[in-house]
Tab-separated table of C-alpha atoms in Angstrom:
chain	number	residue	atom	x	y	z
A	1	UNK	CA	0.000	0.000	0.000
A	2	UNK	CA	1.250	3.280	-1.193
A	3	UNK	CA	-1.143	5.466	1.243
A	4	UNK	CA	-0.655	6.130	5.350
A	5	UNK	CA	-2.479	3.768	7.149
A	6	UNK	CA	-3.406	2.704	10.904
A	7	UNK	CA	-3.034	-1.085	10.929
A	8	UNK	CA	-4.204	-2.569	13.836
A	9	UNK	CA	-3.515	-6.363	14.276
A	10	UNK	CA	-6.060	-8.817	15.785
A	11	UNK	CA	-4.046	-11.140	17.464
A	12	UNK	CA	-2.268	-8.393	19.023
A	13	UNK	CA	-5.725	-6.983	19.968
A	14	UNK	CA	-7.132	-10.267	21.391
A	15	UNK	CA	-3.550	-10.775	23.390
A	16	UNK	CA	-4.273	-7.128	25.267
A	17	UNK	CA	-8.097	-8.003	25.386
A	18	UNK	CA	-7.602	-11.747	27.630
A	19	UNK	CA	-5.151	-10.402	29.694
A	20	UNK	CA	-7.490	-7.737	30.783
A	21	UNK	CA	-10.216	-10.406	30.869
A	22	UNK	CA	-8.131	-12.490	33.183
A	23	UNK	CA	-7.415	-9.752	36.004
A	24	UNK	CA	-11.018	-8.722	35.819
A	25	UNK	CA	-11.892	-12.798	36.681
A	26	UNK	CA	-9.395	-13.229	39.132
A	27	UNK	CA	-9.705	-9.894	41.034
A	28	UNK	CA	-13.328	-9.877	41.287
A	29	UNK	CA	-13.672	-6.091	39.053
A	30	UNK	CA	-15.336	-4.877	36.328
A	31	UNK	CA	-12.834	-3.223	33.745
A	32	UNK	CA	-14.465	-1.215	30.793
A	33	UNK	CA	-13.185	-0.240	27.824
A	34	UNK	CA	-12.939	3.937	27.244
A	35	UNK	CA	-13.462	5.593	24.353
A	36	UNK	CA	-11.605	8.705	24.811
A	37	UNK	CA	-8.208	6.372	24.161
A	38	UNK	CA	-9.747	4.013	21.102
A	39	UNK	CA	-13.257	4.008	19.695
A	40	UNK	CA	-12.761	1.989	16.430
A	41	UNK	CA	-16.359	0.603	16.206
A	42	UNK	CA	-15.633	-1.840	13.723
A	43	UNK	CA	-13.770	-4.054	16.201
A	44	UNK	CA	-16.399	-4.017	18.389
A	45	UNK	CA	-17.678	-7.815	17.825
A	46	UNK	CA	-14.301	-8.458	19.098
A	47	UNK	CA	-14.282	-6.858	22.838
A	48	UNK	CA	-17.404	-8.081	23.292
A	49	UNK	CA	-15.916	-11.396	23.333
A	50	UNK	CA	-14.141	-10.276	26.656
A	51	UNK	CA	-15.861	-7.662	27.987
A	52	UNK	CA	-19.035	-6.057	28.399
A	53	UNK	CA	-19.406	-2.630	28.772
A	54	UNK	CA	-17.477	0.854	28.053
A	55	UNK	CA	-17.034	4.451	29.214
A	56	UNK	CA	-18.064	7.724	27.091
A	57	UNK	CA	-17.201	11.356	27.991
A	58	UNK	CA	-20.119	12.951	25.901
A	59	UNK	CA	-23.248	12.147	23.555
A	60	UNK	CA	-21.350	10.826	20.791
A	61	UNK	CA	-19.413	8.359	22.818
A	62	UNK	CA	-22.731	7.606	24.830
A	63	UNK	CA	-24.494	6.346	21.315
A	64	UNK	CA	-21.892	5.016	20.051
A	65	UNK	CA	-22.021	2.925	23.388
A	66	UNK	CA	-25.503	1.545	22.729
A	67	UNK	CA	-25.680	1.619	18.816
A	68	UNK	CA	-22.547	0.235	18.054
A	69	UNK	CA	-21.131	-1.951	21.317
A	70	UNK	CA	-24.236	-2.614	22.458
A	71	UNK	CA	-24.701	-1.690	25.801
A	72	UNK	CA	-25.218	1.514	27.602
A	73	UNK	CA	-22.354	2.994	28.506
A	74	UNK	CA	-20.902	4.675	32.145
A	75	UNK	CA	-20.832	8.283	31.316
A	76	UNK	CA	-18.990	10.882	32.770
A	77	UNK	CA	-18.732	14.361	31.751
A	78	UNK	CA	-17.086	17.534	33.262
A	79	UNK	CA	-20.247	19.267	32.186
A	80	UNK	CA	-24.248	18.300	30.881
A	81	UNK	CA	-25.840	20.524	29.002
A	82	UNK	CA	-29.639	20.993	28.885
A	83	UNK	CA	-29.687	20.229	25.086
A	84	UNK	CA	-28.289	16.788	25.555
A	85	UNK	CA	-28.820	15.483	29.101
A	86	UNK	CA	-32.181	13.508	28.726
A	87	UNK	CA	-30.240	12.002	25.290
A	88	UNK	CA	-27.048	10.944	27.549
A	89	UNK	CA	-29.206	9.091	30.107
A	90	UNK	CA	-30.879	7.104	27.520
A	91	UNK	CA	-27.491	5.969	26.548
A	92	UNK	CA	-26.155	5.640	30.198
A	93	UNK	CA	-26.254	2.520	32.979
A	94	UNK	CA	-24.155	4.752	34.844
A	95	UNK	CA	-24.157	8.507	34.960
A	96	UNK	CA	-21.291	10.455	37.095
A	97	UNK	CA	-21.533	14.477	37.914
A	98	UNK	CA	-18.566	16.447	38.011
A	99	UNK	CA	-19.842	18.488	40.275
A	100	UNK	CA	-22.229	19.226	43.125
A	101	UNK	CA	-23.832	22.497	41.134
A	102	UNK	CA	-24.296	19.729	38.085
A	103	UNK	CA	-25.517	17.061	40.105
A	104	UNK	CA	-27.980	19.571	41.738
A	105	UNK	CA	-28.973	20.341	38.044
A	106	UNK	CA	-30.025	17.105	36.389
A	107	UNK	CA	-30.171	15.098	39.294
A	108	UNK	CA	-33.875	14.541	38.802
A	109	UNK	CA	-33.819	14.057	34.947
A	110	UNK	CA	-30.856	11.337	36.036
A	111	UNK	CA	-32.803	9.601	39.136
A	112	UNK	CA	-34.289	6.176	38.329
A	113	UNK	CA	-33.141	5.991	34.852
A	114	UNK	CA	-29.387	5.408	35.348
A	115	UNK	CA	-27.173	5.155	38.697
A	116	UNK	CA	-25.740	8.258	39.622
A	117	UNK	CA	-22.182	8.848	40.525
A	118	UNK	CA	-19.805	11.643	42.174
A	119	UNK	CA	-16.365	12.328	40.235
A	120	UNK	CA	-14.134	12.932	43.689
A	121	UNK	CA	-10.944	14.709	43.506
A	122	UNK	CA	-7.985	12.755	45.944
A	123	UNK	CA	-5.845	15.709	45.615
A	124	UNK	CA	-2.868	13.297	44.667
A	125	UNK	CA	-2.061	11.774	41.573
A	126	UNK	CA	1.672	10.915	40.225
A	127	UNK	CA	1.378	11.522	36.919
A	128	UNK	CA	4.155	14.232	36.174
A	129	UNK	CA	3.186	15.979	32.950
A	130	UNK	CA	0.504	18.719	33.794
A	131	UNK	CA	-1.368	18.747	30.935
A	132	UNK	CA	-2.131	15.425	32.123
A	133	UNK	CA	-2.530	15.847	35.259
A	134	UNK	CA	-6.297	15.600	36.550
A	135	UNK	CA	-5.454	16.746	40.258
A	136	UNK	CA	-2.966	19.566	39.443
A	137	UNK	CA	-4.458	22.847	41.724
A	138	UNK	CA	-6.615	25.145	40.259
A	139	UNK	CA	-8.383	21.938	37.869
A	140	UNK	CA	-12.186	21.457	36.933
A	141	UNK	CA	-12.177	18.108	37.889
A	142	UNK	CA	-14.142	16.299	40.841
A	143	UNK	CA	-15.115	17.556	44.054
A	144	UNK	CA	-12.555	17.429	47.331
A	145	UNK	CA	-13.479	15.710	50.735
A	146	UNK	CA	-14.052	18.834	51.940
A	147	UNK	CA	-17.053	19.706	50.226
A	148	UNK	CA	-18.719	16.832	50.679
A	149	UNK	CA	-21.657	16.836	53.081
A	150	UNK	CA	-21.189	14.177	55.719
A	151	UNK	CA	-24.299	12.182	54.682
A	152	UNK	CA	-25.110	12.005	50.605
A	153	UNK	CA	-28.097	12.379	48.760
A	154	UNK	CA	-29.672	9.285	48.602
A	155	UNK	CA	-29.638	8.854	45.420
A	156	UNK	CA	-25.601	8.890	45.018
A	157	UNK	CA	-24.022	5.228	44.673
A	158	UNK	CA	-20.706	5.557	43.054
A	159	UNK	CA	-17.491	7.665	43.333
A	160	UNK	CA	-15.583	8.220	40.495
A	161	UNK	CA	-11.729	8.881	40.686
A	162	UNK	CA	-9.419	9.004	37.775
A	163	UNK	CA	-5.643	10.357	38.482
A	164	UNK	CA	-3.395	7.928	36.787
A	165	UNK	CA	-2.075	8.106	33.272
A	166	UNK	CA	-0.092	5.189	31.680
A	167	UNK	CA	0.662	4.330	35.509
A	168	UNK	CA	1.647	0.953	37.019
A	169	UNK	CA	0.544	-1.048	39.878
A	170	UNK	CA	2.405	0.346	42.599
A	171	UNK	CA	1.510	3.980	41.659
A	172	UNK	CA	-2.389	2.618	41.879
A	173	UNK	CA	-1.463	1.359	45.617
A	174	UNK	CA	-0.096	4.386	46.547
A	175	UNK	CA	-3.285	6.568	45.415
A	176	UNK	CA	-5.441	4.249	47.138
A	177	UNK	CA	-4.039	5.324	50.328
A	178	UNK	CA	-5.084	9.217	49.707
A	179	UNK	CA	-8.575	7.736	48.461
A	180	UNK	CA	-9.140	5.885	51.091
A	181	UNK	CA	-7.870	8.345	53.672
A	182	UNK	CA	-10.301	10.951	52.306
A	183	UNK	CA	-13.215	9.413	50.645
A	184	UNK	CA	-13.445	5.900	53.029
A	185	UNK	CA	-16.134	7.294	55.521
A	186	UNK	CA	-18.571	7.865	52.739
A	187	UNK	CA	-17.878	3.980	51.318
A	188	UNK	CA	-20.727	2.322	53.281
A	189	UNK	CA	-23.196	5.141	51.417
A	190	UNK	CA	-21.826	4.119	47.926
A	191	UNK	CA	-22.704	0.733	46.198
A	192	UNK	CA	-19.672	1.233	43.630
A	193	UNK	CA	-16.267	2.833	43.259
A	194	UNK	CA	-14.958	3.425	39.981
A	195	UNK	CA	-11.169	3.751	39.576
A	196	UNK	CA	-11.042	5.423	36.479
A	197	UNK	CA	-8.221	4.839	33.967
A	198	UNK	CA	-4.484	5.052	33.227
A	199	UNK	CA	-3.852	1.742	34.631
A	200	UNK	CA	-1.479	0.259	32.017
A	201	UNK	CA	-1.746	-3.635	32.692
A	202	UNK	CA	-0.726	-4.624	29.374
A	203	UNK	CA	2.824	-3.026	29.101
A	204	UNK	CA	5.113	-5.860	29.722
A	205	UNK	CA	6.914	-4.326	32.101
A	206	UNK	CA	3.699	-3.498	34.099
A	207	UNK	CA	3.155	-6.047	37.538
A	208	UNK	CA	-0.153	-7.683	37.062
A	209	UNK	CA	-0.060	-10.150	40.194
A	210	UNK	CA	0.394	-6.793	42.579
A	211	UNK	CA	-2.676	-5.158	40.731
A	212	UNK	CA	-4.880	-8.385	41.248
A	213	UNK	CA	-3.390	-7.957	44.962
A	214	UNK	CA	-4.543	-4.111	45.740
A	215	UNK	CA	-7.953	-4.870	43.928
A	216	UNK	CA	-8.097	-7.937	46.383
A	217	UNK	CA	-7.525	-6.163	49.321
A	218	UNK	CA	-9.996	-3.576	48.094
A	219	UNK	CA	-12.755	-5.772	48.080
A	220	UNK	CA	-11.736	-7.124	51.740
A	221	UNK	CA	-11.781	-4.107	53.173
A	222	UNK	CA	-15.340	-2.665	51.111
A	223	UNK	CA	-16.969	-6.000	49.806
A	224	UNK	CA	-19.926	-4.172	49.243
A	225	UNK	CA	-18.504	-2.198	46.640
A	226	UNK	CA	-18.312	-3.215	43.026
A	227	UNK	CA	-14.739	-2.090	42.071
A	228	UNK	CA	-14.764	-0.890	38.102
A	229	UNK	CA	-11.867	-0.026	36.096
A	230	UNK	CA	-11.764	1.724	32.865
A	231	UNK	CA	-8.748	2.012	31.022
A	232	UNK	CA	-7.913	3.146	27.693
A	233	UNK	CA	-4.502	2.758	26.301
A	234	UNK	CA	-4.289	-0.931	28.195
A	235	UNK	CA	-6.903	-2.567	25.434
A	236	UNK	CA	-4.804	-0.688	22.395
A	237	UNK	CA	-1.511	-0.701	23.709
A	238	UNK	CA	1.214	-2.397	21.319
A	239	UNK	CA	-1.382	-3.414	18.889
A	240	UNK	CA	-0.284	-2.037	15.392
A	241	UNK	CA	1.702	0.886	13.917
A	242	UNK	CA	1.221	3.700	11.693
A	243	UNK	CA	2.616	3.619	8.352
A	244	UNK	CA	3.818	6.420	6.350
A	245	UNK	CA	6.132	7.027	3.766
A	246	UNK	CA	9.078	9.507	2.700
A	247	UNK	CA	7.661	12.453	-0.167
A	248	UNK	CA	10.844	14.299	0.014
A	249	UNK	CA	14.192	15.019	1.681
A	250	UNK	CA	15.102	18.749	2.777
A	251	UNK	CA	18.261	19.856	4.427
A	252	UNK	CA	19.057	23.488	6.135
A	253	UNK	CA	22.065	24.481	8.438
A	254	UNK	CA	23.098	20.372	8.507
A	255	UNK	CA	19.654	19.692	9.004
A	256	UNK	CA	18.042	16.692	6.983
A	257	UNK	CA	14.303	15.955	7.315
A	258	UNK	CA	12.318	13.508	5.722
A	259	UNK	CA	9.257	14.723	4.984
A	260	UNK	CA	6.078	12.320	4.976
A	261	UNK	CA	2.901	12.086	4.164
A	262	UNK	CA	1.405	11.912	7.909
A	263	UNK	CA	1.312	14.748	10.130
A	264	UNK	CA	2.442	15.056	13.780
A	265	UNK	CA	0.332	17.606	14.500
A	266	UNK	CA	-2.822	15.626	13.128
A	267	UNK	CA	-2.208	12.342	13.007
A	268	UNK	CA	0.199	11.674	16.243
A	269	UNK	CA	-0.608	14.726	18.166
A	270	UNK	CA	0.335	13.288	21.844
A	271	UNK	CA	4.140	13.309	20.208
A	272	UNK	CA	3.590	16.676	20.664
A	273	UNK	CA	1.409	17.212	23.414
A	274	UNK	CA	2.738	14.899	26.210
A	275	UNK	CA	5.478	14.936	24.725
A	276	UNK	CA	7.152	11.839	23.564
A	277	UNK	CA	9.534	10.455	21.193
A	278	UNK	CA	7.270	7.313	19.035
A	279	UNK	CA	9.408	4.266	18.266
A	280	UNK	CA	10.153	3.906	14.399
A	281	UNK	CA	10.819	0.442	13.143
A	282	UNK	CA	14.249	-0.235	11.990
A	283	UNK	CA	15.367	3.321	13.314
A	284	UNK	CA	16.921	4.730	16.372
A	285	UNK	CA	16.469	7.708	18.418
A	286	UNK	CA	19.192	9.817	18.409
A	287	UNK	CA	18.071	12.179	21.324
A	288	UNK	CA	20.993	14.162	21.121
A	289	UNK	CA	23.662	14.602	18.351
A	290	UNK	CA	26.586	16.234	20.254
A	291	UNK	CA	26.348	13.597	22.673
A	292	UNK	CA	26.076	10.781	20.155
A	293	UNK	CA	29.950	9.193	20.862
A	294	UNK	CA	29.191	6.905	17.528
A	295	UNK	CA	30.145	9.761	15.907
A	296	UNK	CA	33.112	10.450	17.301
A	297	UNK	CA	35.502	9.111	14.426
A	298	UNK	CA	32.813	10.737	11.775
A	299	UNK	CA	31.349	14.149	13.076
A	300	UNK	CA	29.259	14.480	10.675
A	301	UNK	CA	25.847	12.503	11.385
A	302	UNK	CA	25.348	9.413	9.158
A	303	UNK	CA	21.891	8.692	8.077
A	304	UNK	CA	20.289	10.863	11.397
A	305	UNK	CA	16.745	13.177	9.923
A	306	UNK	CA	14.545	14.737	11.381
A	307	UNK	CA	10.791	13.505	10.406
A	308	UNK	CA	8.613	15.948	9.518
A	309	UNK	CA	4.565	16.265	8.456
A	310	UNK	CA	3.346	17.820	5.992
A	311	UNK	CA	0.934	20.338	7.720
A	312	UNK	CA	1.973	23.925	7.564
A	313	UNK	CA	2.620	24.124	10.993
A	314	UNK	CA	6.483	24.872	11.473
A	315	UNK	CA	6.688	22.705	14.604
A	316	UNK	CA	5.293	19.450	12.520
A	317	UNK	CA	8.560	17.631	13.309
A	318	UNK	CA	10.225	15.700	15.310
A	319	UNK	CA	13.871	14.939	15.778
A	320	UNK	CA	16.083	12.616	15.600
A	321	UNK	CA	15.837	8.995	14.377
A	322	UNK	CA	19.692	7.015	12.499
A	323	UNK	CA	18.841	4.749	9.969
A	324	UNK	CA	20.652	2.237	8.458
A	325	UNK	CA	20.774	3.406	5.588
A	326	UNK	CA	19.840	6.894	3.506
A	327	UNK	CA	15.960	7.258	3.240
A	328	UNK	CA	14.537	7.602	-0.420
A	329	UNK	CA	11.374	9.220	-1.777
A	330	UNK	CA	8.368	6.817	-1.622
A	331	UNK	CA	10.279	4.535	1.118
A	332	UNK	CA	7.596	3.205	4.299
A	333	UNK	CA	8.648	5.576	7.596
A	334	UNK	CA	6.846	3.060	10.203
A	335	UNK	CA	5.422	4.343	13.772
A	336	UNK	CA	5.241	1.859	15.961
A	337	UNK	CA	2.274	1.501	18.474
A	338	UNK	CA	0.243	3.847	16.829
A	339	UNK	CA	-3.786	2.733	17.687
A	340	UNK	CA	-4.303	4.329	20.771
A	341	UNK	CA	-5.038	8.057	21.577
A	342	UNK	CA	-4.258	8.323	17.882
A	343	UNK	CA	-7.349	7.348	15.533
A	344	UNK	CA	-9.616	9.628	18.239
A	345	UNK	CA	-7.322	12.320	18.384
A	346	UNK	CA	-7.105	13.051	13.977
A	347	UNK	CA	-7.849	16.348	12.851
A	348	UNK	CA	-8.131	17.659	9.162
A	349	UNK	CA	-5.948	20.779	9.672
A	350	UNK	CA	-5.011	21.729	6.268
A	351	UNK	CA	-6.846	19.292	4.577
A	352	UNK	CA	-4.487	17.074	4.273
A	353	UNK	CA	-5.381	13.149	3.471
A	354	UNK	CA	-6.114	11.076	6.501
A	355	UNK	CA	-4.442	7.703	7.137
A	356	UNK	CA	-6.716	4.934	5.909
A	357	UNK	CA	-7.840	2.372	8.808
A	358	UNK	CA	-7.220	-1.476	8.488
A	359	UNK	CA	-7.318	-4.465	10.150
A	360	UNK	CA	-4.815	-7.148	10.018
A	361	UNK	CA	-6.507	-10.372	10.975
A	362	UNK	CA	-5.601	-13.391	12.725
A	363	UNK	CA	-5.455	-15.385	9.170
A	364	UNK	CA	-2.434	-12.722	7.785
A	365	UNK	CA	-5.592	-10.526	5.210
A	366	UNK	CA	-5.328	-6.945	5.579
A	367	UNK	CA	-9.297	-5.372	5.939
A	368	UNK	CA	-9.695	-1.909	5.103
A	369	UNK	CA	-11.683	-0.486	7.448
A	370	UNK	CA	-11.675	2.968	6.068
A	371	UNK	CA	-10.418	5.336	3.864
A	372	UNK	CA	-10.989	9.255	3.924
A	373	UNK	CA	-11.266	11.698	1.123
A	374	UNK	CA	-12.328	15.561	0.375
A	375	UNK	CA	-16.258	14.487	0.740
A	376	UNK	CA	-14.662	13.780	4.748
A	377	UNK	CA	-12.933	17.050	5.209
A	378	UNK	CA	-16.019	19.640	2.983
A	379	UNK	CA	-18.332	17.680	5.336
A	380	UNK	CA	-16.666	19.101	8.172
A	381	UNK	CA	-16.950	22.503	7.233
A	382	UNK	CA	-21.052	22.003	5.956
């Protein structure tokens, strides 16, 4: 294939997908999937081989939920709006308020149609880059202990706490203690405690026994409470790449980019964002060129580029990957682990063409899922 294209491989899918299935069994949880990290509907039929249900952030998600997985969906929003509230609920088992002024709000159009939750804010959370960061001071999410009145309406059953990002086990245990420290008298009020996402359990590196642990001890401690997970990144993690290729080679001040025919900026934009450097298959990162002692007995870099999109935006680049060998107009530049918080991130920013989605099944055929055009981008704009 000559066009950029997601691939995402099914047996890499349905690896990520028992694993997850397994710690849900064995630790007695519920673990959802969440759109906000992948929402390729088409693989649907697939997760529901493992799992049940999933977690939308807003009407879309909320349909997309019932009409296309199935199930209604646990919904959580940092704000409702009047226009869409009664829609959400239909689409909701679940339904968590940011706030007290929103549950106050829509409480009664929520009441009896869908259990109502509390987002709570722990006031701790480990993950390190702020824009990530759902407990950094001054944020719009959850409510603190402090606010909370010392018996909840009735009508309350969950909490909902989400401060991890791409975190492991150990950073979950240490969390739980601030939970538990300032949210644990209200526990015998709830009937469910969601732990939101950014629990990474399929990263090998990533001590599955220990999170089967905590969530054991959880349930000792509050066996009334149904414990429910919902990660993002864990179902899609590792499970196909992105793959571009080379439309031209430009050099300034000793400079060399490749330039391809995917964007950072709108089709990778976490590289950006979090930031972080993407693996590239057959390539390595060269983080910093005066450092590099390989080229020591050559100063002059060997077969080191920059990668650059082909938005307009000046910072559309990253830098720097060594090949083996020179890169050539029309060669494949290959991102690895590419599927998550990628395909629900795109944006048409300069109209440029959109990777294509496929499938690679279990049997080796390549599926296209889909493939974008102009009718996709002038649609946008109608």
């Amino acid at each position: 294939m000559k066009e950029p294209v997601y691939i995402i491989e099914e047996t890499l899918l349905r690896r990520n997908l028992q694993l997850i299935a397994d710690v849900a069994k064995e630790a007695d949880v519920e673990i959802i999937l969440a759109f906000k990290a992948f929402a390729l509907w088409k693989t649907f039929p697939i997760f529901r081989e493992y799992i049940s249900s999933t977690t939308a952030s807003s009407l879309s998600e909320a349909r997309l939920a019932l009409e296309e997985f199935g199930a209604k969906a646990h919904t959580y929003s940092p704000a409702y709006t009047d226009e869409e509230i009664d829609d959400i609920v239909k689409c909701s088992s679940h339904l968590t308020f940011n706030s007290l002024s929103q549950y106050k709000r829509f409480n009664d159009r929520v009441e009896g149609k869908a259990s109502i939750g509390l987002r709570v804010n722990p006031e701790y959370s480990e993950v390190g880059t702020m824009l990530y960061n759902p407990c950094a001071p001054g944020t719009r999410f959850g409510v603190t202990a402090d606010k909370l009145p010392e018996t909840l309406p009735a009508n309350i059953e969950g909490f909902h706490c989400h401060c991890h990002c791409e975190s492991g086990a150990d950073v979950l245990e240490r969390t739980l203690v601030h939970i538990e420290e300032k949210f644990s008298k209200w526990f015998p009020q709830l009937k469910w405690l969601n732990l939101g996402g950014g629990h990474l359990m399929t990263r090998k590196d990533y001590d599955v026994p220990h999170l089967i642990n905590i969530l054991k001890g959880l349930h000792e401690r509050y066996p009334w409470l149904k414990i429910i997970l919902e990660p993002g990144s864990a179902f899609a993690w590792q499970t196909g790449p992105l793959v571009s290729h080379v439309v031209d080679i430009v050099e300034d001040k000793g400079i060399r980019t490749a330039i391809l025919d995917v964007s950072f900026t709108c089709h990778m934009p976490d590289c950006l964002e979090m930031p972080y450097m993407p693996e590239v298959r057959g390539a390595e990162i060269v983080e910093d060129l005066a450092d590099d002692k390989s080229q020591i007995s050559n100063p002059k870099p060997q077969f080191v580029y920059r990668l650059g999109g082909n938005s307009c935006l000046s910072g559309d680049f990253m830098s720097s990957w060594r090949f083996d060998h020179e890169l050539k107009v029309g060669e494949e530049v290959i991102f690895e682990d590419m599927i998550h918080y990628t395909t629900v991130k795109t944006c048409m920013f300069n109209g440029i063409s959109h990777p294509a989605l496929a499938m690679l099944h279990k049997d080796g055929k390549m599926e296209i899922l889909r493939r974008f055009g102009y009718e996709d981008y002038r649609n946008r704009m109608d």
